Amino acid sequence: MNADLSRRLLRDMIRIRAVEEGIVTRYSQQKMRCPVHLSVGQEGPSVAVGAVLRPTDLAVSGHRAHAHYLAKGGDLPAMIAEIYGKATGCCSGKGGSMHLVDERVGFMGSTAIVGGTVPVGVGLALAKSLGAGDDIVCIFIGDAVLETGVFYESASFAVLRQLPVLFLCENNLYSVYSPLSVRQPEGRSLAGVAAGIGLGTSSGNGNDVAEAYDLIAAAVAKIRSGGGPQFVELATYRWREHCGPLFDNDIGYRTVEEFEDWKARDPIAAFTARLFAVKTIDDKWLAAEGAAIDGEIEAAFRFAEQSPFPEPSERFSDLYAA
Amino acid sequence: MNADLSRRLLRDMIRIRAVEEGIVTRYSQQKMRCPVHLSVGQEGPSVAVGAVLRPTDLAVSGHRAHAHYLAKGGDLPAMIAEIYGKATGCCSGKGGSMHLVDERVGFMGSTAIVGGTVPVGVGLALAKSLGAGDDIVCIFIGDAVLETGVFYESASFAVLRQLPVLFLCENNLYSVYSPLSVRQPEGRSLAGVAAGIGLGTSSGNGNDVAEAYDLIAAAVAKIRSGGGPQFVELATYRWREHCGPLFDNDIGYRTVEEFEDWKARDPIAAFTARLFAVKTIDDKWLAAEGAAIDGEIEAAFRFAEQSPFPEPSERFSDLYAA
Amino acid sequence: MSKMTFAAAIRDGLAVALDRDPKVLVYGLGVPDPKGVFGTTMGLQQQFGSRRVFDMPTSENAMTGIGVGAALGGMRPVLTHQRLDFALLSLDQIVNNAAKWRFMFGGKRGVPITIRMIIGRGWGQGPTHSQSLQAWFAHIPGLKVVMPTTPEDAKGLLLSSIFDEDPVIYLEHRWLHNLEGEVPPGDHRIPIGSARTLRSGGDATVVAMSLMSIEALHAADHLALQGVHCDLIDLRTVRPIDWPSIEASVRRTGRLLVVDTGYQTGGIAGEIVARIAGSCWKDLRAAPQRLAMPDVPEATSQALTEAYHVRAEHIARAIGQLVEKPVEFASLAAERRHPHDVPGDWFKGPF
Amino acid sequence: MSKMTFAAAIRDGLAVALDRDPKVLVYGLGVPDPKGVFGTTMGLQQQFGSRRVFDMPTSENAMTGIGVGAALGGMRPVLTHQRLDFALLSLDQIVNNAAKWRFMFGGKRGVPITIRMIIGRGWGQGPTHSQSLQAWFAHIPGLKVVMPTTPEDAKGLLLSSIFDEDPVIYLEHRWLHNLEGEVPPGDHRIPIGSARTLRSGGDATVVAMSLMSIEALHAADHLALQGVHCDLIDLRTVRPIDWPSIEASVRRTGRLLVVDTGYQTGGIAGEIVARIAGSCWKDLRAAPQRLAMPDVPEATSQALTEAYHVRAEHIARAIGQLVEKPVEFASLAAERRHPHDVPGDWFKGPF
Ligand SMILES: Cc1ncc(C[n+]2csc(CCOP(=O)(O)OP(=O)(O)O)c2C)c(N)n1
Ligand SMILES: Cc1ncc(C[n+]2csc(CCOP(=O)(O)OP(=O)(O)O)c2C)c(N)n1
Ligand SMILES: [Mg+2]
Ligand SMILES: [Mg+2]
């Protein structure tokens, strides 16, 4: 992996983490009045995909989409403004955190129904397949999506038609507070089910961004060269509560040990150390990037705070084409 | 396989075929005014299951359920009367051919939405699993059911909870007029997908009733001994049109060669020859059984024809408990 | 103009759309099979190729979402369900995605998908092959819902649906498939949201849709011979409803009867009655009435469907009551030559 | 009697049912998790074991059908959806199986399943976490649909639902979860299908349900001080509707306003207006009115929900118009102390 790419991956992770922490800091002000599902701790897969995909590749996602949106190149101020419910938000305030869109960079939409955008992504790939080119569609899914019938139906159709789809599964062990054990049979892996459906599959450590990058790059290369839809499962872990800014290790659905164990495998710390060791980065780089990111984020929050709310009459607009 | 069992299997196939042919003969009279999906040519799997299951085992099915209902021990006159829309029908005329029920023998219901009874069967198994005993639930499915999300979700839950479920899949190559090729990816077998979900699987020739019996008996023994849900795929072929009494090889969705090829593998003819060869049956047995069956069937149609129609006021009844 | 059946008019509309715009896709269970969805898709795959006209697996939910995605990707998909009842599997995609996409993303992009659903009736279709749930779709902001009655409207509304920028639920009644009528050639469109006045008369306003408009037509013509003249409004679109047409008529007649193919409770007929009771309160000279399916599923047995459906004679009787005149209606029933559970001799089952 | 919240009353009802009948099962996403579905299932798994109280995969459609099957197998399952919106995935099982099973098999067996669905609102719930689709369920023959308002009814209707022999859709509004009230102990049941008169007065009949009954209560009490006295009928059940109660009231008052938590077009309010316009035509002294959600999804931004919902002041204003008297209603809005997008200070998000 070349140094530029390494630095990009690290920078993107730091940036996404900082954005999420920016939300954490301000959330209790009750100005962001919508549910937020943060990706703190699981930035690896997103930035790896972001570095593999082209702007003309498309992506769709679900409720936990900030990282996906940003990694795909989505407009940060527009995202923050959306979470603040402002007219300048990427959905003009209609959607909130669970509905993000930035078509200019191919982020076609994230929605709040688990599995809901999976067929949408496959349909986008169907449309791509009817045209020319080798663009692909990335469908971001959590582990719970594998439980939905619509995933099975959609993935089957993607296999049947050999559509250019990447199913990027972040397996963070939980669906809300429910562990995999109440949802997945013992001994059955997510990638195993996906393989049974006929998807090409690979699995790896999502907290090792370089490993994630390599797996994704390989999968995407296969898709582009007509190898059919691929499923990449990346193990990772969300640090904070399912929804909201706090930690929730106290409520008992997971152990502090498990949490600490995963925290020790912080994708950012690990990759920082690695890049330090090989001298790809130094303190100065880190400080400069950190400062730039902080400035960008401050500006984004300022933009959001200072933006106007949508006019009340807008509550009726956008239902049908004019 | 002992002689009694062999004779039973053959007799049951002959009987089901004769019932279906009885429908064929009379259908053009337009007195059976409901869609009928006949099983002529694919009697093997049904009678094999029927011989394996106990009366306290349960079964559910779909649109093509005559054979399943009869094999499970369902009331023949009540079925014919139901197809005639009579008050004496197993659903008092409310359901018709696509809705059959005979709870006394554990046939809990067949319905017309593809995949619709799959979760119902799993739920019945859940209820069984909460009680004592080692009864099982057989869910009859066609090849198209594997395309439904609800199959995937239901089978996954059956695996998760290790419920006593037999998925009995009659793969007759077609869904209405659509071949497997427009529905299943090349190289992906139905049993393969089922295995990916975590079901125990086996596959065989559904037109060889002895082979079908052995596979089913093995699967059911596994289920009863706590081995978890099993999927048995049996290859077979429907001779007549998807829905209705006619042959439809002329309309072009399948070749006459394919049809003739499968017809040459008639499960009844093959098994008859085999039992003749080993002298388990003789002409006399065949004639006697045939006569008994014909008499039973004549009586059933007579019963149906002579039964009264439901009172018009019954169109409003049975919606809620009294 | 040429004379063709309702089913042929649909096929004609699909062919025109496929021909006109390479972005149009036509798919659904059985679309390219030898029966071609009751003839409505016959030969289209041969004509336009299997990339644009194709069969699908029995995966109604995903295939709807895939249509939504294809629409977002620039296509104009037309999905067909041989029965509305099967589409119940896909309501999440219809309601949470197709209907809301434009709104929830702040107007970024709409979903120009058309979803055809066929409503069954009689001849043993039974409880799960006969549901007429237009009230459900009409309840959902973001959807449009059309229910053509004539071959011309079948084609014209289909073309308008396909080229509409928003999702349209296109509901076709199986019993209309063989109805014949004049159909203009080419890209002939009937605007969504406008009703059609089939008969004019000052005594009462009868609003109906789909097959019920045909029954109402028989009733209206029968009563006209007896000196009772109705405005008969064929709704054509059930979302958005053409309120100006209905209100203008009710203001003249002061009497309203709405006839619905769906269940009574919570149906479209009730919506129209409720709205008109408010907007035309001063004009109404009698309680607004509705005639709809009873609040019970359709049973399979022919003995149980005979008295189940609303027919011309019931409509004529209801109009008579509404206008408070004695009318003869029994002969409407006596005139019918074919069994009650088929639309005509052309229908011999099974679906 | 003891004072408890609506959520605690549901938990109490579930515990009573689980305790009383070993056939009762309680399951759904998050049922045994530390939040216990907003407290409504808290501790039940510990108390009754994981065979009877359990979590499930995100497989709403199958898990509904599995409940149907378990019910056919003798159980009384209670399935919970944290939002009604998620249940759209399961409508095939609800409509084609649960609702029709008894009918289509000729009365052989019913499906005693209870499906709880929670209706969200405000605080950024947005388009897919706020739908109030009771009109859909109420349109389906074979279903019963309840919408409790008070803690007592929450418990009493839940117990009646669980022990009903037919499928019941139990709709609970998220904004009611913290409402407090007296709740009788033990197996206290409120009959399905009977409305409750919350206030009596001869000037007008106001019919409401769920959260709208609370808003209507504020409005009615506010107007009572101004000499306008309404019958306020809390519907409690939206299928079957308690017509005798509504009709008796309208016969006295001659004026009707229906307030609905759902979309206006095709909603329950319209059904009630339509029916009463027919059955009480002679008694009505003014056009029957309805107040419901606008025909557009709920947006996420707080700036877009402020003028979106129906509140006490709108109801008071509508009653004033209905009785043709000038009334003061603005103070109802001014009195409210918490932001418009939360039910009270107890709600701090996220769901
Ligand atoms: C159909 C549906 N059912 C339930 C929910 C409630 N819900 C929101 S997020 C979530 C968990 C999803 O878990 P996973 O896919 O693993 O994503 P993660 O939150 O872990 O990133 C659930 C069940 C929903 N939004 N949609
Ligand atoms: C959900 C749904 N979609 C479509 C149909 C229409 N349909 C009826 S039978 C059938 C084919 C089923 O094929 P298969 O499961 O292989 O059974 P077979 O008819 O071959 O016995 C279809 C698609 C339906 N009944 N339900
Ligand atoms: Mg997860
Ligand atoms: Mg088949």
PDB file of N, CA, C and O in Angstrom, chain A residues 200-221:
ATOM      1  N   GLY A 200     -19.885 -14.187  -4.201  1.00  0.00           N
ATOM      2  CA  GLY A 200     -18.486 -14.345  -3.854  1.00  0.00           C
ATOM      3  C   GLY A 200     -18.292 -13.735  -2.478  1.00  0.00           C
ATOM      4  O   GLY A 200     -18.905 -12.714  -2.164  1.00  0.00           O
ATOM      5  N   THR A 201     -17.477 -14.328  -1.647  1.00  0.00           N
ATOM      6  CA  THR A 201     -17.368 -13.811  -0.285  1.00  0.00           C
ATOM      7  C   THR A 201     -15.926 -13.735   0.180  1.00  0.00           C
ATOM      8  O   THR A 201     -15.057 -14.483  -0.272  1.00  0.00           O
ATOM      9  N   SER A 202     -15.710 -12.808   1.093  1.00  0.00           N
ATOM     10  CA  SER A 202     -14.462 -12.771   1.844  1.00  0.00           C
ATOM     11  C   SER A 202     -14.753 -12.126   3.180  1.00  0.00           C
ATOM     12  O   SER A 202     -15.727 -11.401   3.318  1.00  0.00           O
ATOM     13  N   SER A 203     -13.919 -12.422   4.149  1.00  0.00           N
ATOM     14  CA  SER A 203     -14.126 -11.900   5.497  1.00  0.00           C
ATOM     15  C   SER A 203     -12.801 -11.439   6.058  1.00  0.00           C
ATOM     16  O   SER A 203     -11.746 -11.970   5.710  1.00  0.00           O
ATOM     17  N   GLY A 204     -12.893 -10.474   6.927  1.00  0.00           N
ATOM     18  CA  GLY A 204     -11.646 -10.020   7.529  1.00  0.00           C
ATOM     19  C   GLY A 204     -11.896  -9.085   8.686  1.00  0.00           C
ATOM     20  O   GLY A 204     -13.026  -8.896   9.142  1.00  0.00           O
ATOM     21  N   ASN A 205     -10.782  -8.508   9.132  1.00  0.00           N
ATOM     22  CA  ASN A 205     -10.800  -7.634  10.290  1.00  0.00           C
ATOM     23  C   ASN A 205     -11.071  -6.198   9.844  1.00  0.00           C
ATOM     24  O   ASN A 205     -10.209  -5.549   9.262  1.00  0.00           O
ATOM     25  N   GLY A 206     -12.258  -5.734  10.144  1.00  0.00           N
ATOM     26  CA  GLY A 206     -12.620  -4.383   9.722  1.00  0.00           C
ATOM     27  C   GLY A 206     -11.875  -3.314  10.496  1.00  0.00           C
ATOM     28  O   GLY A 206     -11.838  -2.149  10.081  1.00  0.00           O
ATOM     29  N   ASN A 207     -11.289  -3.676  11.617  1.00  0.00           N
ATOM     30  CA  ASN A 207     -10.528  -2.700  12.387  1.00  0.00           C
ATOM     31  C   ASN A 207      -9.089  -2.577  11.906  1.00  0.00           C
ATOM     32  O   ASN A 207      -8.330  -1.761  12.417  1.00  0.00           O
ATOM     33  N   ASP A 208      -8.738  -3.392  10.941  1.00  0.00           N
ATOM     34  CA  ASP A 208      -7.444  -3.235  10.272  1.00  0.00           C
ATOM     35  C   ASP A 208      -7.754  -2.660   8.890  1.00  0.00           C
ATOM     36  O   ASP A 208      -8.135  -3.380   7.960  1.00  0.00           O
ATOM     37  N   VAL A 209      -7.590  -1.360   8.781  1.00  0.00           N
ATOM     38  CA  VAL A 209      -8.077  -0.692   7.572  1.00  0.00           C
ATOM     39  C   VAL A 209      -7.322  -1.147   6.328  1.00  0.00           C
ATOM     40  O   VAL A 209      -7.887  -1.177   5.230  1.00  0.00           O
ATOM     41  N   ALA A 210      -6.075  -1.531   6.497  1.00  0.00           N
ATOM     42  CA  ALA A 210      -5.306  -1.991   5.338  1.00  0.00           C
ATOM     43  C   ALA A 210      -5.849  -3.335   4.855  1.00  0.00           C
ATOM     44  O   ALA A 210      -6.035  -3.561   3.648  1.00  0.00           O
ATOM     45  N   GLU A 211      -6.127  -4.194   5.802  1.00  0.00           N
ATOM     46  CA  GLU A 211      -6.714  -5.490   5.443  1.00  0.00           C
ATOM     47  C   GLU A 211      -8.076  -5.281   4.783  1.00  0.00           C
ATOM     48  O   GLU A 211      -8.391  -5.904   3.764  1.00  0.00           O
ATOM     49  N   ALA A 212      -8.855  -4.401   5.384  1.00  0.00           N
ATOM     50  CA  ALA A 212     -10.171  -4.113   4.812  1.00  0.00           C
ATOM     51  C   ALA A 212     -10.024  -3.585   3.384  1.00  0.00           C
ATOM     52  O   ALA A 212     -10.738  -4.010   2.469  1.00  0.00           O
ATOM     53  N   TYR A 213      -9.074  -2.686   3.218  1.00  0.00           N
ATOM     54  CA  TYR A 213      -8.866  -2.114   1.888  1.00  0.00           C
ATOM     55  C   TYR A 213      -8.527  -3.204   0.870  1.00  0.00           C
ATOM     56  O   TYR A 213      -9.087  -3.252  -0.229  1.00  0.00           O
ATOM     57  N   ASP A 214      -7.625  -4.083   1.259  1.00  0.00           N
ATOM     58  CA  ASP A 214      -7.200  -5.121   0.317  1.00  0.00           C
ATOM     59  C   ASP A 214      -8.368  -6.040  -0.062  1.00  0.00           C
ATOM     60  O   ASP A 214      -8.558  -6.392  -1.227  1.00  0.00           O
ATOM     61  N   LEU A 215      -9.150  -6.419   0.941  1.00  0.00           N
ATOM     62  CA  LEU A 215     -10.282  -7.299   0.662  1.00  0.00           C
ATOM     63  C   LEU A 215     -11.294  -6.609  -0.257  1.00  0.00           C
ATOM     64  O   LEU A 215     -11.807  -7.214  -1.209  1.00  0.00           O
ATOM     65  N   ILE A 216     -11.544  -5.367   0.043  1.00  0.00           N
ATOM     66  CA  ILE A 216     -12.534  -4.641  -0.746  1.00  0.00           C
ATOM     67  C   ILE A 216     -12.026  -4.396  -2.162  1.00  0.00           C
ATOM     68  O   ILE A 216     -12.755  -4.565  -3.142  1.00  0.00           O
ATOM     69  N   ALA A 217     -10.760  -4.010  -2.246  1.00  0.00           N
ATOM     70  CA  ALA A 217     -10.192  -3.764  -3.575  1.00  0.00           C
ATOM     71  C   ALA A 217     -10.252  -5.032  -4.418  1.00  0.00           C
ATOM     72  O   ALA A 217     -10.596  -4.987  -5.619  1.00  0.00           O
ATOM     73  N   ALA A 218      -9.971  -6.153  -3.799  1.00  0.00           N
ATOM     74  CA  ALA A 218     -10.022  -7.418  -4.542  1.00  0.00           C
ATOM     75  C   ALA A 218     -11.449  -7.720  -4.972  1.00  0.00           C
ATOM     76  O   ALA A 218     -11.708  -8.122  -6.120  1.00  0.00           O
ATOM     77  N   ALA A 219     -12.385  -7.510  -4.060  1.00  0.00           N
ATOM     78  CA  ALA A 219     -13.784  -7.794  -4.384  1.00  0.00           C
ATOM     79  C   ALA A 219     -14.266  -6.874  -5.499  1.00  0.00           C
ATOM     80  O   ALA A 219     -14.927  -7.316  -6.454  1.00  0.00           O
ATOM     81  N   VAL A 220     -13.929  -5.611  -5.401  1.00  0.00           N
ATOM     82  CA  VAL A 220     -14.393  -4.648  -6.405  1.00  0.00           C
ATOM     83  C   VAL A 220     -13.758  -4.947  -7.766  1.00  0.00           C
ATOM     84  O   VAL A 220     -14.419  -4.842  -8.809  1.00  0.00           O
ATOM     85  N   ALA A 221     -12.515  -5.331  -7.739  1.00  0.00           N
ATOM     86  CA  ALA A 221     -11.860  -5.689  -9.004  1.00  0.00           C
ATOM     87  C   ALA A 221     -12.603  -6.861  -9.652  1.00  0.00           C
ATOM     88  O   ALA A 221     -12.847  -6.873 -10.867  1.00  0.00           O
TER      89      ALA A 221
END
